[in-house]
PDB file of C-alpha atoms in Angstrom:
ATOM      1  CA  UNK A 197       0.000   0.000   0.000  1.00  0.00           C
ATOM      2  CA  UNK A 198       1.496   2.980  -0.649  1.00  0.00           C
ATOM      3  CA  UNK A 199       1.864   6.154   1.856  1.00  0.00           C
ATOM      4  CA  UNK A 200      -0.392   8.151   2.495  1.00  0.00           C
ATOM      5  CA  UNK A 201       0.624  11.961   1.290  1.00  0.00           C
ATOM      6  CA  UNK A 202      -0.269  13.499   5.002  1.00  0.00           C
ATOM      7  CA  UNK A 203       1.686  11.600   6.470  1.00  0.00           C
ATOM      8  CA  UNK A 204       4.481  13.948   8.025  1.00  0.00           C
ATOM      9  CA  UNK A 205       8.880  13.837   7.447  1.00  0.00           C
ATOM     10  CA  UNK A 206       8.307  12.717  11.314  1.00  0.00           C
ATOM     11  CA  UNK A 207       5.549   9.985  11.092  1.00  0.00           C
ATOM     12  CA  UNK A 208       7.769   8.576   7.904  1.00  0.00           C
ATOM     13  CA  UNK A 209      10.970   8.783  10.445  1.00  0.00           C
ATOM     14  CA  UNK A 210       9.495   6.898  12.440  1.00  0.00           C
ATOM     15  CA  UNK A 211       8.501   3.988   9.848  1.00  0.00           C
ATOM     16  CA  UNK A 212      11.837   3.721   8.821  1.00  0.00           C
ATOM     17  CA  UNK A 213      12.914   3.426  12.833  1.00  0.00           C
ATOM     18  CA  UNK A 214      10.961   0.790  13.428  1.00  0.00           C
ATOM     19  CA  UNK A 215      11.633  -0.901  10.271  1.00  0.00           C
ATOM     20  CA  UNK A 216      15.467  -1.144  11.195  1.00  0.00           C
ATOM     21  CA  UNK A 217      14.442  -2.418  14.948  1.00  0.00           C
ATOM     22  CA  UNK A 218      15.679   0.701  16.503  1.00  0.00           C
ATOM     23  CA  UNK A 219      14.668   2.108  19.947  1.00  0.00           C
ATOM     24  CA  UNK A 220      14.122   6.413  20.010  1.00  0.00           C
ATOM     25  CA  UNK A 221      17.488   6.254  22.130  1.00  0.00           C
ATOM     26  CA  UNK A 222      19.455   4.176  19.576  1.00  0.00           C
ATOM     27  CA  UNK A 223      18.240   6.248  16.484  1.00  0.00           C
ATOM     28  CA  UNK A 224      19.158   9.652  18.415  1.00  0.00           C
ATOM     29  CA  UNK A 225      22.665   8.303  18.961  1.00  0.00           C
ATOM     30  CA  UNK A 226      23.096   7.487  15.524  1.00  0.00           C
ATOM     31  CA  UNK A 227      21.612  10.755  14.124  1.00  0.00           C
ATOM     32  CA  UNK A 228      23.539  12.689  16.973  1.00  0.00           C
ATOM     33  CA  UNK A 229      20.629  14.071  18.698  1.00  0.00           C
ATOM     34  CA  UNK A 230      19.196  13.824  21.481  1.00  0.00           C
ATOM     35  CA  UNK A 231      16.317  11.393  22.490  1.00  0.00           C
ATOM     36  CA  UNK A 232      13.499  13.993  22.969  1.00  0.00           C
ATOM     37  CA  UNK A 233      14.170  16.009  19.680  1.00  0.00           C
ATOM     38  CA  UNK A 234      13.364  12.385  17.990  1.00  0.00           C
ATOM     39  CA  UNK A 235      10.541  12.318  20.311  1.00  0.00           C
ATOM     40  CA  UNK A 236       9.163  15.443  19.143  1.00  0.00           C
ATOM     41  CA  UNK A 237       9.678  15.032  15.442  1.00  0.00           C
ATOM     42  CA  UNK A 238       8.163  11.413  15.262  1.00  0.00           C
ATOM     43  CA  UNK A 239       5.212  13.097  17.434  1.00  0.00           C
ATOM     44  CA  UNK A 240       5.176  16.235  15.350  1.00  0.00           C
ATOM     45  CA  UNK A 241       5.973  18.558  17.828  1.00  0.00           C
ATOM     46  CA  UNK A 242       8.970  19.242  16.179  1.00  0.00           C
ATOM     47  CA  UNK A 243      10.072  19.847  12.236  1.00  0.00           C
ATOM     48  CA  UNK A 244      13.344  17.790  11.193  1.00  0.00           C
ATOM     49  CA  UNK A 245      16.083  19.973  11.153  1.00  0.00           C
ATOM     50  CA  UNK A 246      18.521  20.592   8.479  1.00  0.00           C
ATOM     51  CA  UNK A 247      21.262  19.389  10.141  1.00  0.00           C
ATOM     52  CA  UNK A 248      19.226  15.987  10.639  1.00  0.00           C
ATOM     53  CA  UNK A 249      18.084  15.587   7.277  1.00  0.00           C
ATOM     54  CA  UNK A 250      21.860  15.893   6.562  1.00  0.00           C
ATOM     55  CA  UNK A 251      22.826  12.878   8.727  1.00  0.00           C
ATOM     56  CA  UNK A 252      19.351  10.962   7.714  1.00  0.00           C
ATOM     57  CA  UNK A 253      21.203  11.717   3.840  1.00  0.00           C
ATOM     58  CA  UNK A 254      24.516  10.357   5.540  1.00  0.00           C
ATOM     59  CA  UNK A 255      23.334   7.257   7.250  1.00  0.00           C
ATOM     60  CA  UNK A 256      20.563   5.921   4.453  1.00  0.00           C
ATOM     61  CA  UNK A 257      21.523   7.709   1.553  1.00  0.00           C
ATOM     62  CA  UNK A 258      18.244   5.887  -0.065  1.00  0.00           C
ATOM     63  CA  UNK A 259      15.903   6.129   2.114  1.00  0.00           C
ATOM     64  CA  UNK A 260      15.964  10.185   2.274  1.00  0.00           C
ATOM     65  CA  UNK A 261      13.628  11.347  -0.797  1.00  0.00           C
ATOM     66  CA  UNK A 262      10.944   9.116   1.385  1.00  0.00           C
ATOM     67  CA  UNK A 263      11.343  10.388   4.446  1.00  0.00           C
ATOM     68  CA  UNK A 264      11.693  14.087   3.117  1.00  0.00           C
ATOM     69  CA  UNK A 265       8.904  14.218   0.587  1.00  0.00           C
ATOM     70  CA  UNK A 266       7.612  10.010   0.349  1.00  0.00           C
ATOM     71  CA  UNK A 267       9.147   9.261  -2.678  1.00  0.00           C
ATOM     72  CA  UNK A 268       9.508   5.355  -3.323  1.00  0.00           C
ATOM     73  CA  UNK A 269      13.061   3.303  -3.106  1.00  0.00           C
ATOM     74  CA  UNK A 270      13.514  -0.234  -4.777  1.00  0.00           C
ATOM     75  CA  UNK A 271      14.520  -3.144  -2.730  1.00  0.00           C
ATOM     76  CA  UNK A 272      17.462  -3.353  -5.014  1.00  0.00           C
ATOM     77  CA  UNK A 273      18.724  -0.230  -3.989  1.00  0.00           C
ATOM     78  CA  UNK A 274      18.795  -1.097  -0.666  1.00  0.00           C
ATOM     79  CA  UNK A 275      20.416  -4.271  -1.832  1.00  0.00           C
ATOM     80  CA  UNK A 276      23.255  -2.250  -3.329  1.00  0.00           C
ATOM     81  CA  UNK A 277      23.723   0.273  -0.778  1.00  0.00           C
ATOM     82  CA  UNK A 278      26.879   0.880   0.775  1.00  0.00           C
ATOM     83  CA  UNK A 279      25.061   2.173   4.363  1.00  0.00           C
ATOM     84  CA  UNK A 280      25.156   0.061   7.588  1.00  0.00           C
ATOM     85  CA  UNK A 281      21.445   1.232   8.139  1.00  0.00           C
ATOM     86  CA  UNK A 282      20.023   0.102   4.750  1.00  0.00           C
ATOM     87  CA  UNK A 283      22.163  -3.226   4.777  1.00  0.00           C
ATOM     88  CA  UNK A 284      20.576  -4.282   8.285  1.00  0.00           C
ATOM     89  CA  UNK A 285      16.718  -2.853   6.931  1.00  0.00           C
ATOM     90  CA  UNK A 286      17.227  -5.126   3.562  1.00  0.00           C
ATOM     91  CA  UNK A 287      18.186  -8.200   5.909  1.00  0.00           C
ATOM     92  CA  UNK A 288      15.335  -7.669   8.926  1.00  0.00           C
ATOM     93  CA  UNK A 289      13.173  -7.688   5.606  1.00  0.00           C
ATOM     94  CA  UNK A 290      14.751 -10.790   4.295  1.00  0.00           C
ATOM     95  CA  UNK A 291      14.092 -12.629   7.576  1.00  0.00           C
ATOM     96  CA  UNK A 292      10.621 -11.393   8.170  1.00  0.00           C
ATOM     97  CA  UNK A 293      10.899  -8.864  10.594  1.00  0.00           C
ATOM     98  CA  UNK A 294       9.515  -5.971   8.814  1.00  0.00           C
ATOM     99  CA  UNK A 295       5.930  -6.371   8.243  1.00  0.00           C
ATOM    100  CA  UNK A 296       5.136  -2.454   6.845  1.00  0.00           C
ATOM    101  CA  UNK A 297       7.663  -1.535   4.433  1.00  0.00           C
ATOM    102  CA  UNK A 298       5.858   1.838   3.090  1.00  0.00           C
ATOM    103  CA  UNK A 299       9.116   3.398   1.078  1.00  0.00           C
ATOM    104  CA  UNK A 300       9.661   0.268  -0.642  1.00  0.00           C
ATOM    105  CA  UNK A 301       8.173   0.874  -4.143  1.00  0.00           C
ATOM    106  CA  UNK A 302       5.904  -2.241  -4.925  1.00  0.00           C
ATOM    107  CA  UNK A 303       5.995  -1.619  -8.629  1.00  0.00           C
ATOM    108  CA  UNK A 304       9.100  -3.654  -8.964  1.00  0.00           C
ATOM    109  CA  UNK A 305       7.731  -6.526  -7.213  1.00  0.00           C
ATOM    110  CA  UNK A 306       9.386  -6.641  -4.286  1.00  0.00           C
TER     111      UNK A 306
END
C-alpha cells in the first residue's frame, strides 16, 4: 500500500525506525541528537532539522527522498547500498521482521 501523502517527514521517520528495529534512544545516537528532539519530530511537535536531514542523507543515503517528501526506493537499492542502516533494513526484511515496508516501491515486485 502505498503512503499516504499526510503523512508527516516525522511519522515517515518513524517507519523507517521501526523498520530497522531501533529504539528512540538508539536512532538519536546514531543521528547525533538527542532522544526527545526524535521524540518530538516522530510526534510532530517538532520539524526535522537541516542538520538531521543531513545525517538521515549520511546514514541511508536511499531512504531520504521518502522520508523528506515520500518518494519510493527499490529493494534493489537497498540491496546495493553501501550504508550500515540500509544493509541491516534489507536483511530484517529478508528474515521477516519488517511487516510495513511503506518506502519500498511495490511496482518492482518486491
Amino acid at each position: 500500500m502505498s503512503e499516504a501523502p499526510t503523512d508527516s517527514a516525522g511519522k515517515r521517520l518513524r517507519k523507517v525506525r521501526e523498520a530497522v528495529g531501533l529504539t528512540q534512544a538508539d536512532f538519536a545516537t546514531k543521528l547525533n541528537i538527542k532522544v526527545h528532539q526524535v521524540k518530538n519530530i516522530e510526534y510532530g511537535t517538532s520539524r526535522i532539522p537541516e542538520e538531521v536531514f543531513a545525517e538521515i542523507g549520511r546514514l541511508m543515503p536511499e531512504l531520504l527522498p521518502w522520508v523528506v517528501y515520500g518518494g519510493k526506493v527499490s529493494l534493489e537499492q537497498l540491496e546495493q547500498s553501501k550504508s550500515d542502516f540500509c544493509k541491516l533494513l534489507v536483511v530484517r526484511i529478508d528474515i521477516g521482521l519488517v511487516a510495513d515496508a511503506p518506502f519500498l516501491d511495490i511496482r518492482d515486485g518486491n
